[in-house]
Short mmCIF file of C-alpha atoms and ligand atoms in Angstrom, two decimals:
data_model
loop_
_atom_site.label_atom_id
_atom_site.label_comp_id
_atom_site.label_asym_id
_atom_site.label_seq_id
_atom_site.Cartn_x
_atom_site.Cartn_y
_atom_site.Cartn_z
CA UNK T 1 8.57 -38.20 -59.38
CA UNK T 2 5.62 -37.99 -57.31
CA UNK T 3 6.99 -39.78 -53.88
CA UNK T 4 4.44 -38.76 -51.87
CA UNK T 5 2.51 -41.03 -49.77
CA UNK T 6 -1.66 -40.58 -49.20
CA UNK T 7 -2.88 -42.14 -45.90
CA UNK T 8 -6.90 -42.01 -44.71
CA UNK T 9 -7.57 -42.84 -41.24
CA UNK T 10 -11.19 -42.37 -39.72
CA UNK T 11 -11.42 -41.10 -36.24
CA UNK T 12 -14.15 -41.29 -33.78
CA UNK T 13 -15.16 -38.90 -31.38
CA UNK T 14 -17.20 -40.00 -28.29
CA UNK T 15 -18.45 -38.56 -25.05
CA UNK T 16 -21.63 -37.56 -23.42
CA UNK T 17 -23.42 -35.03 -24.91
CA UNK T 18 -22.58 -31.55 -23.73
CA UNK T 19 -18.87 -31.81 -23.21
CA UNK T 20 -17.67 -29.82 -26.63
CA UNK T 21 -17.54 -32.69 -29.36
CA UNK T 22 -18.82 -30.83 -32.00
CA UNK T 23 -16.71 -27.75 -30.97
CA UNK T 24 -13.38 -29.48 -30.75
CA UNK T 25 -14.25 -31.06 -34.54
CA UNK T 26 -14.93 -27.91 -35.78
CA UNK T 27 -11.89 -25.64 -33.82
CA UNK T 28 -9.94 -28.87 -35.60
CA UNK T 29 -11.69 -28.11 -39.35
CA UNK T 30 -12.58 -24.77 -39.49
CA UNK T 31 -10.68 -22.90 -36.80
CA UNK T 32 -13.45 -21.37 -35.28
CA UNK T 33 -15.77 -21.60 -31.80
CA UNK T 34 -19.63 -20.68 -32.65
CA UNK T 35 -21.94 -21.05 -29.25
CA UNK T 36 -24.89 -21.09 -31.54
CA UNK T 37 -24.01 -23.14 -34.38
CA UNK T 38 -26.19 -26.43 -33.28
CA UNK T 39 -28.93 -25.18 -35.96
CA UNK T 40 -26.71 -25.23 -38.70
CA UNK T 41 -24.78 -28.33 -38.35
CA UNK T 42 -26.21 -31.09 -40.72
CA UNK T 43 -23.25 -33.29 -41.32
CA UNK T 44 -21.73 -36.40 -39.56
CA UNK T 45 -18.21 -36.16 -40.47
CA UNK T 46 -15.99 -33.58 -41.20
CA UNK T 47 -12.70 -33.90 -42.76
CA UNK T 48 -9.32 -32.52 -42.65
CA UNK T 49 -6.01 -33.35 -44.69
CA UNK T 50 -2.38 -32.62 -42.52
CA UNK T 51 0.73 -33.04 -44.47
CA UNK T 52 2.99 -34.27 -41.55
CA UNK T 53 6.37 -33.37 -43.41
CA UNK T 54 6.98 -34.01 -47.51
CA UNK T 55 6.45 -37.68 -47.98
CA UNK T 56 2.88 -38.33 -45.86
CA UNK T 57 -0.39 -36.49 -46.55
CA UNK T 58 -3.18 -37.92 -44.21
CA UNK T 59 -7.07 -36.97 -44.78
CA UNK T 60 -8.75 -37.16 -40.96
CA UNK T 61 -12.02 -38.59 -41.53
CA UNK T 62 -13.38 -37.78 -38.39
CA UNK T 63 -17.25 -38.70 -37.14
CA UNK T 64 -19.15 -36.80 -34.44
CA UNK T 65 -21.75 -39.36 -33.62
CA UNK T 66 -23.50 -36.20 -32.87
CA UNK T 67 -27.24 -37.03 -32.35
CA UNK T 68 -26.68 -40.89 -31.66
CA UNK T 69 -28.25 -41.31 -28.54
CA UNK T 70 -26.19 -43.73 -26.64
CA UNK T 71 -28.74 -46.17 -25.72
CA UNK T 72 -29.34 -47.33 -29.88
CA UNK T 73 -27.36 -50.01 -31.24
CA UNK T 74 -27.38 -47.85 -34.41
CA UNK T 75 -24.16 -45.88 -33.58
CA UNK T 76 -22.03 -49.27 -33.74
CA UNK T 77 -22.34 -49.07 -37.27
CA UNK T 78 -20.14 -45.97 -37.23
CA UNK T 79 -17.41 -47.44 -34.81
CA UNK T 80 -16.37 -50.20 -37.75
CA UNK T 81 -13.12 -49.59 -39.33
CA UNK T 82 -11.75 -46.60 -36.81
CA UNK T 83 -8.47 -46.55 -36.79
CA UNK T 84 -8.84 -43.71 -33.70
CA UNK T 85 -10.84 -42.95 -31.07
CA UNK T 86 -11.16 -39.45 -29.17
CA UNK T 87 -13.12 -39.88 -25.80
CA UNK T 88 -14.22 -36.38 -24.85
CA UNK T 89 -15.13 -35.28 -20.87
CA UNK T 90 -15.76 -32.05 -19.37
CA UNK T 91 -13.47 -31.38 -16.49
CA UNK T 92 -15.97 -29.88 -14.76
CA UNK T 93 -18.50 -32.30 -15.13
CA UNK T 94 -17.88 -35.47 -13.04
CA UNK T 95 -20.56 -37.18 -14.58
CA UNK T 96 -18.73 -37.04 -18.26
CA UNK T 97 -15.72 -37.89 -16.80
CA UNK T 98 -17.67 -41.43 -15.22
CA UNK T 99 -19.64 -42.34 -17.95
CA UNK T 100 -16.36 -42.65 -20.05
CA UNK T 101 -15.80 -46.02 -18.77
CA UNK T 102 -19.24 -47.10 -20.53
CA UNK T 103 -17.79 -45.32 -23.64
CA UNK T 104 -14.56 -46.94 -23.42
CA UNK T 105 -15.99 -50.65 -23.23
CA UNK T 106 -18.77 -49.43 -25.84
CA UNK T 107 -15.77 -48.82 -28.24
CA UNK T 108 -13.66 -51.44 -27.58
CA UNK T 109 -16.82 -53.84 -28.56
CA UNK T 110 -17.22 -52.30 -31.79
CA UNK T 111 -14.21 -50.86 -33.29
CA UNK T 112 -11.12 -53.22 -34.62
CA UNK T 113 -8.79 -54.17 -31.55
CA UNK T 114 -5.94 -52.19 -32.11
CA UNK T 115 -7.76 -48.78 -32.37
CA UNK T 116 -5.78 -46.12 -30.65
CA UNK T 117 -7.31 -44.10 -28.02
CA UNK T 118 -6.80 -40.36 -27.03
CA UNK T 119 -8.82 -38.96 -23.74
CA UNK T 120 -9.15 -34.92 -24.12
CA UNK T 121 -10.49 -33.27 -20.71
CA UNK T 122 -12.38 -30.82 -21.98
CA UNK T 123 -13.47 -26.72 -20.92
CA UNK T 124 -10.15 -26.06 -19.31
CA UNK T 125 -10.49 -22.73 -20.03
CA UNK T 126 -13.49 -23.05 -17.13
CA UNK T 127 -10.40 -23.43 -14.50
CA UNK T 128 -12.70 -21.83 -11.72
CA UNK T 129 -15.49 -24.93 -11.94
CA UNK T 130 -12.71 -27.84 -12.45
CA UNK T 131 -14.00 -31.03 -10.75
CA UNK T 132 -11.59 -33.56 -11.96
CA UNK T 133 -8.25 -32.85 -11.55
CA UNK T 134 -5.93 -33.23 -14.24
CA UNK T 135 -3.63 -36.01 -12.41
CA UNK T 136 -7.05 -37.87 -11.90
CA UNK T 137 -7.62 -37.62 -16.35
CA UNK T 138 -3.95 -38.62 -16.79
CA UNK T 139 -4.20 -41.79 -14.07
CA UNK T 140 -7.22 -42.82 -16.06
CA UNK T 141 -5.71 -43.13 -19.08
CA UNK T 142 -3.00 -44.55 -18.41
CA UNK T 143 -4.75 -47.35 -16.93
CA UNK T 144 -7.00 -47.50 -20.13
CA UNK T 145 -4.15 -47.63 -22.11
CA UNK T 146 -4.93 -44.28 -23.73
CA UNK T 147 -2.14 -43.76 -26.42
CA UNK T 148 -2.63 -39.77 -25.75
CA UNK T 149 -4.21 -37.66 -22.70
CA UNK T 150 -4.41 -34.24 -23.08
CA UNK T 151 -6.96 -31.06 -21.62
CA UNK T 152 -8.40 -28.95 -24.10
CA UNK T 153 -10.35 -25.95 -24.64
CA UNK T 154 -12.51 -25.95 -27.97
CA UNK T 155 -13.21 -22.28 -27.14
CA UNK T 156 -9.94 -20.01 -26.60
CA UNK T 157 -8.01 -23.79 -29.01
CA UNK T 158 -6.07 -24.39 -26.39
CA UNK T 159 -4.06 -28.16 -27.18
CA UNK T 160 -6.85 -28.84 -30.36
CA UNK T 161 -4.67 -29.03 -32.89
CA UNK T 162 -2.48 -30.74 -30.94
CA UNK T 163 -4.57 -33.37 -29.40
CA UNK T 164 -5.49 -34.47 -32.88
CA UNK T 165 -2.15 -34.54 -34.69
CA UNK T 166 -0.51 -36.65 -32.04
CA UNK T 167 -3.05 -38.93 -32.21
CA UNK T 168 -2.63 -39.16 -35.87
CA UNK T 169 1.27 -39.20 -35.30
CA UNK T 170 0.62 -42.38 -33.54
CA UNK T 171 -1.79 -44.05 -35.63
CA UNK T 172 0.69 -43.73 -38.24
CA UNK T 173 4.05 -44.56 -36.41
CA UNK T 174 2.51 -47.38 -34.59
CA UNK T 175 0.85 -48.48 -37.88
CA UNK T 176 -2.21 -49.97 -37.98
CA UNK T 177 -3.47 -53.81 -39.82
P1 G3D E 1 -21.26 -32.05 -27.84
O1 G3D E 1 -21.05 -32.01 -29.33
O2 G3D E 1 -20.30 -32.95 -27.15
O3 G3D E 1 -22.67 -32.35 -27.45
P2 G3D E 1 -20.96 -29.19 -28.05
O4 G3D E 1 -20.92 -30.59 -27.28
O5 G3D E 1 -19.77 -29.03 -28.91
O6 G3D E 1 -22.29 -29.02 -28.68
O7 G3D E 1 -20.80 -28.17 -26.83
C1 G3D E 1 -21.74 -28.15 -25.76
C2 G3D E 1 -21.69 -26.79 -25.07
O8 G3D E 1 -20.39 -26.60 -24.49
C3 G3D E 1 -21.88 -25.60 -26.00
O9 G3D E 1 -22.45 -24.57 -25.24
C4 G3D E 1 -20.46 -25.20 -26.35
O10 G3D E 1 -20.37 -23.86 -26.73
C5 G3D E 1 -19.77 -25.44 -25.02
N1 G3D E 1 -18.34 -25.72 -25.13
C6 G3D E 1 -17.76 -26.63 -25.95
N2 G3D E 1 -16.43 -26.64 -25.76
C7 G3D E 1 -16.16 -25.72 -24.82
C8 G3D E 1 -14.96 -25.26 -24.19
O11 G3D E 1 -13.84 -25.70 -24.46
N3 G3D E 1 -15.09 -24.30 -23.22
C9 G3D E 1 -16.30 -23.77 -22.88
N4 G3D E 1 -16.32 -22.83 -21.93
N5 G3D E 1 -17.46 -24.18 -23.45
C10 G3D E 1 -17.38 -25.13 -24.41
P3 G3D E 1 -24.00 -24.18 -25.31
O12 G3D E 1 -24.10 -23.06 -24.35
O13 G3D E 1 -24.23 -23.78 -26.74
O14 G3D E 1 -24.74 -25.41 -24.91
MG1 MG E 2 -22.34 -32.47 -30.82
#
């Protein structure tokens, strides 16, 4: 008897552009980190299936509002449904790391209430031009009420994996109506 349970949950990734969206999705997907892939990319989601243990299979739908600028309403119509949300800085860009307040309250707005959020600091493999400290990302969330903070590197995959799979851990243990 077939026992096994099928779960789909669509996940969000936002951030200003430049901090490695695209290149965390596709270290997620593919398992790979191509500087000059921006050409060749055509597609809005991506998707990946993670069998957690034997009874729960779970396709990540996961949407890089890539191209959105931030300033059309036309994104929201993405946001709808999410059950997760991945806000992306780059650790050594303070500006990224400010603007995700306006990201934050941008989501919030548009996606169902209970959405869960993960904040990935992003580059950490740049170590040499860190501007925000990692106590300073982990403070932050916590007072957002981040369910997951982590710091990433979509180039050497340092904490990718990771980063999404708890997320998705949570989504399902904390369920979501
Ligand atoms: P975006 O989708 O958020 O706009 P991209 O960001 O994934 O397009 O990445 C923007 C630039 O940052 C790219 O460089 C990419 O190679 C680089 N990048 C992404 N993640 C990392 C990372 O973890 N470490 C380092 N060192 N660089 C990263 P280019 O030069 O193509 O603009
Ligand atoms: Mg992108």
């Amino acid at each position: 008897m077939e026992k096994k349970q099928h779960y789909v949950f669509k996940i969000l990734l936002l951030g200003d552009g430049g901090v490695g969206k695209t290149s965390l999705l596709r270290r997620f997907i593919d398992n790979t980190f191509t500087p000059d892939y921006k050409s060749t990319i055509g597609v809005q989601f991506m998707t990946r299936t993670v069998d957690l243990n034997d009874e729960k299979s779970i396709k990540l739908v996961i949407w890089d509002v890539a191209g959105q600028s931030k300033f059309t309403s036309y994104r929201h119509l993405y946001y709808k449904d999410a059950e997760g949300i991945i806000l992306v800085y780059d650790i050594t860009r303070p500006d990224s790391f400010d603007n995700l307040e306006m990201w934050i309250s941008d989501a919030v707005k548009h996606t169902a209430r209970n959405a869960h959020i993960a904040i990935l600091g992003n580059k950490v493999d740049l170590e040499d031009k860190r501007s925000i400290s990692k106590s300073k990302g982990r403070e932050y969330s916590t007072e957002k009420k981040a369910v997951l903070f982590s710091e990433t590197s979509a180039k050497t995959g340092f904490n990718v994996d990771n980063a999404f799979l708890e997320l998705t851990k949570n989504i399902l243990s904390r369920g979501f109506i």
